[in-house]
Amino acid sequence: MKQGRLNAVREGRLLLSGNEAIARGAWEHGVTFAAAYPGTPSTEILEAIGEHYPEITAQWATNEKVALETVAGASYGGARTLSAMKHVGLNVAADPLFTLSYVGATGGIVVVSADDPGMHSSQNEQDNRLMARAAKVPILEPSDSQDALDLVGWGLEISERFDTPVMLRTTTRISHSLSVVQAGPRREFPPKGYTRDIRKRIPIPAFAKGMHARVEKRTLDLSAFGETFPLNLSIAGSRSLGVITSGVSYQHAREVLPDASFLRLALTWPLPWDLIGRFLAEMKEVRVVEEGEPFLEEQIRAHFLAPVEGKKYISLEGELEPGLARRALAPETVEPPVFAPAQVPQRPPTLCPGCPHRGAFWVLNRIKAGSTSDIGCYTLGLMPPLEAVDTVLCMGAAITVLSGLEKALGRDAVAGRIVAAIGDSTFIHSGITGLIDMVYNGCTGTVLIMDNGITAMTGGQQHPATGFSLRGEPARKLDLEAVCRACGVDRVTVVDPHDLKSLERILKEEMAVPEVSVVITRRPCVMIRRPEHRAVAVLDPAKCVSCRRCMSLGCPALSFVDGRPVVNAMLCYPECRLCADVCPKGALTKDAGGAR
Amino acid sequence: MSDEARNILLCGTGGQGILFASEVICGAALLAGFDVKKSEVHGMAQRGGSVSSHVRYGRKVWSPMIEAGRAHLVLALEKLEALRWAHFLRGDGMLLACDLEIMPLSVNTGQAEYPDVSAGLEAMGVPFRFLGAVEEAAGLGDPRVANTVMVGAAARWLGLPPGTLEESLRMRLPAKALAVNEAALQRGMQLTAGV
Ligand code: SF4
Ligand code: SF4
C-alpha cells in the first residue's frame, strides 16, 4: 500500500519521498498541467500526481521532448506547469529546453531532472546541472523532501517573475528518500489565457537576438536574487572549516561535520557571488562538497581565484554516502570497523519468473543470435545463461545501431546473427523514427518489438499502445502492427514469445529474407496480469536425466540441487510453462497451466 | 532515547515487502514525534534483486543513509542478505534474520555457492538470531506477512513507544489485510520476548 494515499488528503506533518513532495508541491502551488515520460528515479512524481491530485491534468507523454513541448504550450496559455524526467531524459528534451530558455515562461515551468549518481538504474552519471547551465536555465537543488515541496513553489514563482523555465534537480537519494514535510492547502492559479506575441514566441534570428540579450540580463538578475534567496542557507559554526554544498551532500556533510560552518545553496545557478564571497572571507578553509561534477567548485574557483577544494576529497564517480563523507571530510572521526564485511555472491535483478522476454532471449541464444538492444527490463537478457544482448546505448538505439552495423559491414554481417530488440514503450518513445530510417535507407535487418504491454522497468506505466491513460482511463490504443506497416515494413509478424517453436521458426525465416522485417513478441509482463490459476511446475524425478536444459532459462524459480531442478513454488509464475516446454524428457510438467 | 539517531537497516530481496516493513517502522517513529528519514533504492522493478532500506529517527536526523558500523539493528528478511549487510552493525547492535534462503541466479546457475550464513556471522562475531518468520506467518494464514512478523520481532530493539507500531499498521492497511498483520506483529513480538 502506498502511504501517499493517506498523505494526499491530509495536511500537517507527513513523511514523504522527494518525489511525493514534488507532486505535493505542484498541487499546493497551483500547477494545472503536468507531463512526463517514466524514468527512474523520477517516475513517482507523475504517478503521485495522477493518483492523488485530480486538480492537475497529468499525462504520460510519448517521450521527454514531447512532455516538455506540451508543457511549453500549456505555459503559453498561462498555466502553471511541471515536467519530470530522469537525467538522460533531459537529453531527449534538450531541444525544446535550450530554446524555451530564450522564449521564457508565461505560466510557471518547472522541469524536474532526477539525476542518478551511482547509476542505481541508469546508463551514465551525467550531472544535469551542466545541462541547465548550458541552456542558461536557473537550477534549484533540494536537500530533503521539505525543500523539494517548497522549491516547486519557488521554481514556479522564479519562472514567472524572471520569464524562464526552471530546473528542479534532484538525485536518487532525494527522489527516493523520505523525510518529514509540513504539508499545506492548495492555492489556485487558474491559467491566465493565451495572447499572441510573436516577438516573444518565435525565435527567428531577428527576434532571437533580443531574446539572447534578455537571457544574459536575466542571469545577472537571478544571481542578485540568489543573494537573499531564503533557501540559500548560511549556517554559522566554527570558522576553521566552511563547507559550500547543495542537495543531499549537505545532509551527509552535516552528519559528519557537526561543528563546521555551512553555506547550503538551493539556487545553484546562477550563483550569488557576494554571499559566497562573504563566506569565503570569514572561513580559514573552505571545501565544496558535491556529488558528480565540480559544478560549484569550478565556478567559485574561477570567480574568486580562491583555493577552495572539492573534488580533491569527493570522487567524481558514484554517489556520496556518510561513510565516504566522513573519510573525506572528518578522517579523525573514523572509527575502526567493528565487523569486517563478509564476501557474499551478488544478487543483481533478474528477469521475473514468467517474464515474456525470457522466451525470446532463450530462442535467440539457441539459434546463436545476439541483439542490439535497448533500455528496459530486457537489457537483463545480457546475463548468463541467456546472454543474448550485445549492445545498449540509449532509448531507441536498438534499431539504428543495427542499421549502422549493416551499413558498415554488409548484410552478411548481421543476417542470421543479430537482430534489434526493443520494448513496446521504447519503440514508441524513439524507435519509430529509426525504423523509418532503416526502411528508407534500404536495410534488411529484423527488429523484435518485445511487447509486454506496459512500461515495465520503471514499475509498470501506461503508454499509447496499452490503451489506457496515466489515470487508467481508456485511451485510443496505438496499433503497433499498423505503425510498422506505415513505416514501410511489409513483413510484420506477431508471436507469443513463450511459444518457443513458432518463435524460432519465424525468426529464422525473417532473418533469411533480404528486407526489413518486424517480429512483435507479444505477451504481458507478469506485473500486469493476475494469473487465472495457481499452477506450479512439478518435477517427475524418475524422468529427469540431469541434463540441465531447464537451467538454460535462467528462471529465478529454478535451482539445481543434487543433480535435479528444484522449483520454488513461491516464485514459479502460474501462467508460464517454459521449463516444461524445454525439458526434452517431459520430466517437468505444469498441468494446470493447460497445454497450448 | 539519546540525541543520537536510531539506525535500523532492513534488507532482503525484491518482492519480500521490505519497503512496507520500513514504512511501518517509520510511521511509528513519526507518531512518536521523532524526526524521521528513510532511504532506499527501488530502481528496477524486476523481482529478486537485493533490496535495502535505511531507516533513521531521533531528535534530528541529517543524512538519510546509515554509515557502515553504526546500525543499531539489521533486520533481514533473507539470510544471504543478512550476511551482506551484517557489517553495518555497531558493536552493541543486533541482527535479526528470517530463516529463509533465496538463491541468487549466480547460485542457481552454478557460478557461486550459497554461503553458510550462521558460520559467516559467527566468524564475524555478530550477535544474531534466526527466526522462522515465514512458518509463523503461514501459521497465521498468509506466508506473505513474514515481513510484519519480523517487524514485531524487532520491536524491542526499536526504542519506540508502545502502541505506535500497531497504530502505524492500522494507518497503512485496509481493513481486510489488517487482522492478519496485527496478529503477525504480535506473534513477532512474542518470538523475541525472552531474548
Ligand atoms: S517486470 Fe515484466 S518485463 Fe520486467 S522482468 Fe518482470 S516480467 Fe519481465
Ligand atoms: S514454469 Fe518453470 S520457467 Fe516458468 S516460472 Fe515456473 S519454474 Fe520458472
Coordinates of N, CA and C in Angstrom, one line a residue, chain A residues 267-358:
Chain A
L267 N 19.7 27.6 -4.7 CA 19.7 28.1 -6.1 C 21.2 28.0 -6.5
T268 N 21.5 27.0 -7.3 CA 22.9 26.7 -7.6 C 23.4 27.2 -8.9
W269 N 22.5 27.8 -9.7 CA 23.0 28.5 -10.9 C 21.9 29.5 -11.2
P270 N 22.1 30.8 -11.5 CA 23.4 31.4 -11.3 C 23.7 31.6 -9.8
L271 N 25.0 31.7 -9.5 CA 25.4 31.8 -8.1 C 25.4 33.2 -7.5
P272 N 25.1 33.3 -6.2 CA 25.1 34.6 -5.5 C 26.6 34.9 -5.1
W273 N 27.2 35.8 -5.8 CA 28.7 35.9 -5.6 C 29.0 36.7 -4.3
D274 N 28.2 37.7 -3.9 CA 28.5 38.4 -2.7 C 28.4 37.4 -1.5
L275 N 27.3 36.6 -1.5 CA 27.0 35.7 -0.4 C 28.2 34.7 -0.3
I276 N 28.7 34.2 -1.4 CA 29.8 33.3 -1.4 C 31.1 34.0 -0.9
G277 N 31.2 35.2 -1.5 CA 32.5 36.0 -1.1 C 32.6 36.2 0.4
R278 N 31.4 36.6 1.0 CA 31.5 36.8 2.4 C 31.8 35.5 3.2
F279 N 31.3 34.5 2.7 CA 31.5 33.2 3.4 C 33.0 32.8 3.3
L280 N 33.6 33.0 2.1 CA 35.0 32.7 1.9 C 35.9 33.6 2.8
A281 N 35.5 34.9 2.9 CA 36.3 35.8 3.7 C 36.3 35.4 5.2
E282 N 35.2 34.8 5.6 CA 35.1 34.5 7.1 C 35.8 33.2 7.5
M283 N 36.0 32.3 6.5 CA 36.5 31.0 6.8 C 38.0 30.9 6.6
K284 N 38.6 30.1 7.5 CA 40.0 29.8 7.3 C 40.2 28.9 6.1
E285 N 39.4 27.8 6.1 CA 39.5 26.9 4.9 C 38.0 26.6 4.4
V286 N 37.9 26.5 3.1 CA 36.6 26.2 2.6 C 36.7 25.0 1.7
R287 N 35.7 24.1 1.9 CA 35.6 22.9 1.0 C 34.3 22.9 0.3
V288 N 34.3 22.4 -0.9 CA 33.0 22.3 -1.6 C 32.6 20.8 -1.6
V289 N 31.4 20.5 -1.1 CA 31.0 19.1 -1.1 C 29.9 18.9 -2.0
E290 N 30.1 18.2 -3.1 CA 29.1 17.9 -4.1 C 29.4 16.6 -4.8
E291 N 28.3 15.9 -5.1 CA 28.4 14.7 -5.9 C 28.6 15.1 -7.4
G292 N 29.1 14.1 -8.2 CA 29.2 14.4 -9.6 C 30.3 15.4 -10.0
E293 N 29.9 16.3 -10.9 CA 30.9 17.2 -11.4 C 31.3 18.3 -10.4
P294 N 32.5 18.9 -10.6 CA 32.8 20.0 -9.7 C 32.1 21.3 -10.2
F295 N 30.8 21.3 -10.1 CA 30.0 22.3 -10.7 C 30.1 23.6 -9.9
L296 N 29.9 23.5 -8.6 CA 30.1 24.7 -7.7 C 31.6 25.1 -7.6
E297 N 32.4 24.0 -7.4 CA 33.8 24.2 -7.1 C 34.5 25.0 -8.3
E298 N 34.2 24.6 -9.5 CA 34.9 25.3 -10.6 C 34.5 26.7 -10.7
Q299 N 33.2 27.0 -10.6 CA 32.7 28.3 -10.7 C 33.3 29.2 -9.6
I300 N 33.3 28.7 -8.4 CA 33.8 29.5 -7.3 C 35.3 29.8 -7.4
R301 N 36.0 28.8 -7.8 CA 37.4 29.0 -8.0 C 37.7 30.0 -9.1
A302 N 37.0 29.9 -10.2 CA 37.2 30.8 -11.3 C 36.8 32.2 -11.0
H303 N 35.7 32.3 -10.2 CA 35.3 33.7 -9.9 C 36.2 34.4 -8.9
F304 N 36.6 33.6 -7.9 CA 37.4 34.3 -6.8 C 38.8 34.0 -6.9
L305 N 39.3 33.1 -7.8 CA 40.6 32.7 -7.8 C 41.1 32.2 -6.4
A306 N 40.1 31.6 -5.8 CA 40.4 31.2 -4.4 C 40.7 29.7 -4.3
P307 N 41.5 29.3 -3.4 CA 42.0 27.9 -3.4 C 40.9 27.0 -2.7
V308 N 39.7 27.0 -3.1 CA 38.7 26.1 -2.5 C 38.9 24.7 -3.1
E309 N 38.7 23.7 -2.3 CA 38.9 22.3 -2.8 C 37.6 21.6 -2.7
G310 N 37.4 20.7 -3.6 CA 36.2 19.8 -3.6 C 36.5 18.5 -4.1
K311 N 36.7 18.4 -5.3 CA 37.0 17.0 -5.9 C 38.3 16.4 -5.5
K312 N 39.1 17.2 -4.8 CA 40.3 16.6 -4.2 C 39.9 15.6 -3.1
Y313 N 38.7 15.8 -2.5 CA 38.2 15.0 -1.4 C 37.0 14.1 -1.8
I314 N 36.2 14.6 -2.7 CA 35.0 13.8 -3.0 C 35.1 13.3 -4.5
S315 N 34.8 12.1 -4.7 CA 35.0 11.5 -6.0 C 34.1 12.0 -7.1
L316 N 34.6 12.1 -8.3 CA 33.7 12.4 -9.4 C 32.7 11.3 -9.7
E317 N 33.1 10.1 -9.2 CA 32.3 8.9 -9.6 C 31.4 8.5 -8.4
G318 N 30.2 7.9 -8.8 CA 29.4 7.3 -7.8 C 28.6 8.3 -6.9
E319 N 27.9 7.8 -5.9 CA 27.2 8.7 -5.1 C 27.9 8.9 -3.7
L320 N 27.6 10.0 -3.1 CA 28.2 10.2 -1.8 C 27.4 9.5 -0.7
E321 N 28.0 9.0 0.3 CA 27.2 8.5 1.5 C 28.0 8.9 2.7
P322 N 27.4 8.8 3.9 CA 28.0 9.4 5.0 C 29.4 8.8 5.4
G323 N 29.6 7.5 5.1 CA 30.9 6.9 5.3 C 32.0 7.5 4.5
L324 N 31.7 7.7 3.2 CA 32.7 8.3 2.3 C 32.9 9.7 2.8
A325 N 31.8 10.4 3.1 CA 31.9 11.8 3.5 C 32.8 11.9 4.8
R326 N 32.6 11.0 5.7 CA 33.4 11.0 6.9 C 34.9 10.8 6.6
R327 N 35.2 9.8 5.8 CA 36.6 9.6 5.4 C 37.2 10.8 4.7
A328 N 36.4 11.5 3.9 CA 36.9 12.6 3.1 C 37.0 13.9 3.9
L329 N 36.1 14.1 4.8 CA 36.0 15.4 5.5 C 36.4 15.4 6.9
A330 N 36.2 14.3 7.6 CA 36.5 14.2 9.0 C 37.2 12.9 9.4
P331 N 38.4 12.7 8.7 CA 39.0 11.4 8.9 C 39.4 11.1 10.3
E332 N 39.6 12.2 11.1 CA 39.9 12.0 12.5 C 38.8 11.3 13.3
T333 N 37.6 11.3 12.8 CA 36.4 10.7 13.5 C 36.1 9.3 13.0
V334 N 36.9 8.8 12.0 CA 36.6 7.5 11.5 C 36.9 6.5 12.6
E335 N 35.9 5.6 12.9 CA 36.2 4.5 13.9 C 36.6 3.3 13.2
P336 N 37.5 2.5 13.8 CA 37.8 1.3 13.1 C 36.6 0.4 13.0
P337 N 36.4 -0.3 11.9 CA 35.3 -1.2 11.7 C 35.2 -2.2 12.8
V338 N 34.0 -2.4 13.3 CA 33.8 -3.5 14.3 C 33.7 -4.8 13.6
F339 N 32.9 -4.9 12.6 CA 32.8 -6.2 11.8 C 33.3 -6.0 10.4
A340 N 34.1 -6.9 10.0 CA 34.6 -6.8 8.6 C 33.5 -7.4 7.7
P341 N 33.3 -6.7 6.5 CA 32.3 -7.2 5.6 C 32.6 -8.6 5.1
A342 N 31.5 -9.4 5.0 CA 31.7 -10.8 4.5 C 31.7 -10.8 3.0
Q343 N 32.3 -11.8 2.4 CA 32.3 -11.9 1.0 C 31.1 -12.8 0.6
V344 N 30.1 -12.2 -0.1 CA 28.9 -13.0 -0.5 C 28.6 -12.7 -2.0
P345 N 28.0 -13.7 -2.6 CA 27.6 -13.6 -4.0 C 26.7 -12.4 -4.2
Q346 N 26.9 -11.7 -5.3 CA 26.0 -10.6 -5.7 C 24.6 -11.1 -6.0
R347 N 23.6 -10.2 -5.9 CA 22.2 -10.6 -6.2 C 21.7 -9.5 -7.1
P348 N 22.1 -9.5 -8.4 CA 21.5 -8.5 -9.3 C 20.1 -8.8 -9.6
P349 N 19.3 -7.8 -10.1 CA 18.0 -8.1 -10.5 C 18.0 -9.0 -11.7
T350 N 17.0 -9.8 -11.9 CA 16.9 -10.8 -13.0 C 15.5 -10.6 -13.6
L351 N 15.3 -11.1 -14.8 CA 14.0 -11.2 -15.4 C 13.1 -12.0 -14.5
C352 N 11.9 -11.6 -14.2 CA 11.0 -12.2 -13.3 C 10.7 -13.7 -13.8
P353 N 10.3 -14.6 -12.9 CA 9.8 -15.8 -13.3 C 8.5 -15.5 -14.1
G354 N 8.4 -16.2 -15.3 CA 7.3 -16.0 -16.1 C 7.4 -14.8 -17.1
C355 N 8.6 -14.1 -17.0 CA 8.8 -12.9 -17.9 C 8.7 -13.3 -19.3
P356 N 7.9 -12.5 -20.1 CA 7.8 -12.8 -21.5 C 9.1 -12.8 -22.3
H357 N 10.0 -11.9 -21.9 CA 11.3 -11.8 -22.6 C 12.1 -13.0 -22.5
R358 N 12.0 -13.8 -21.4 CA 12.8 -15.0 -21.2 C 12.7 -15.9 -22.4

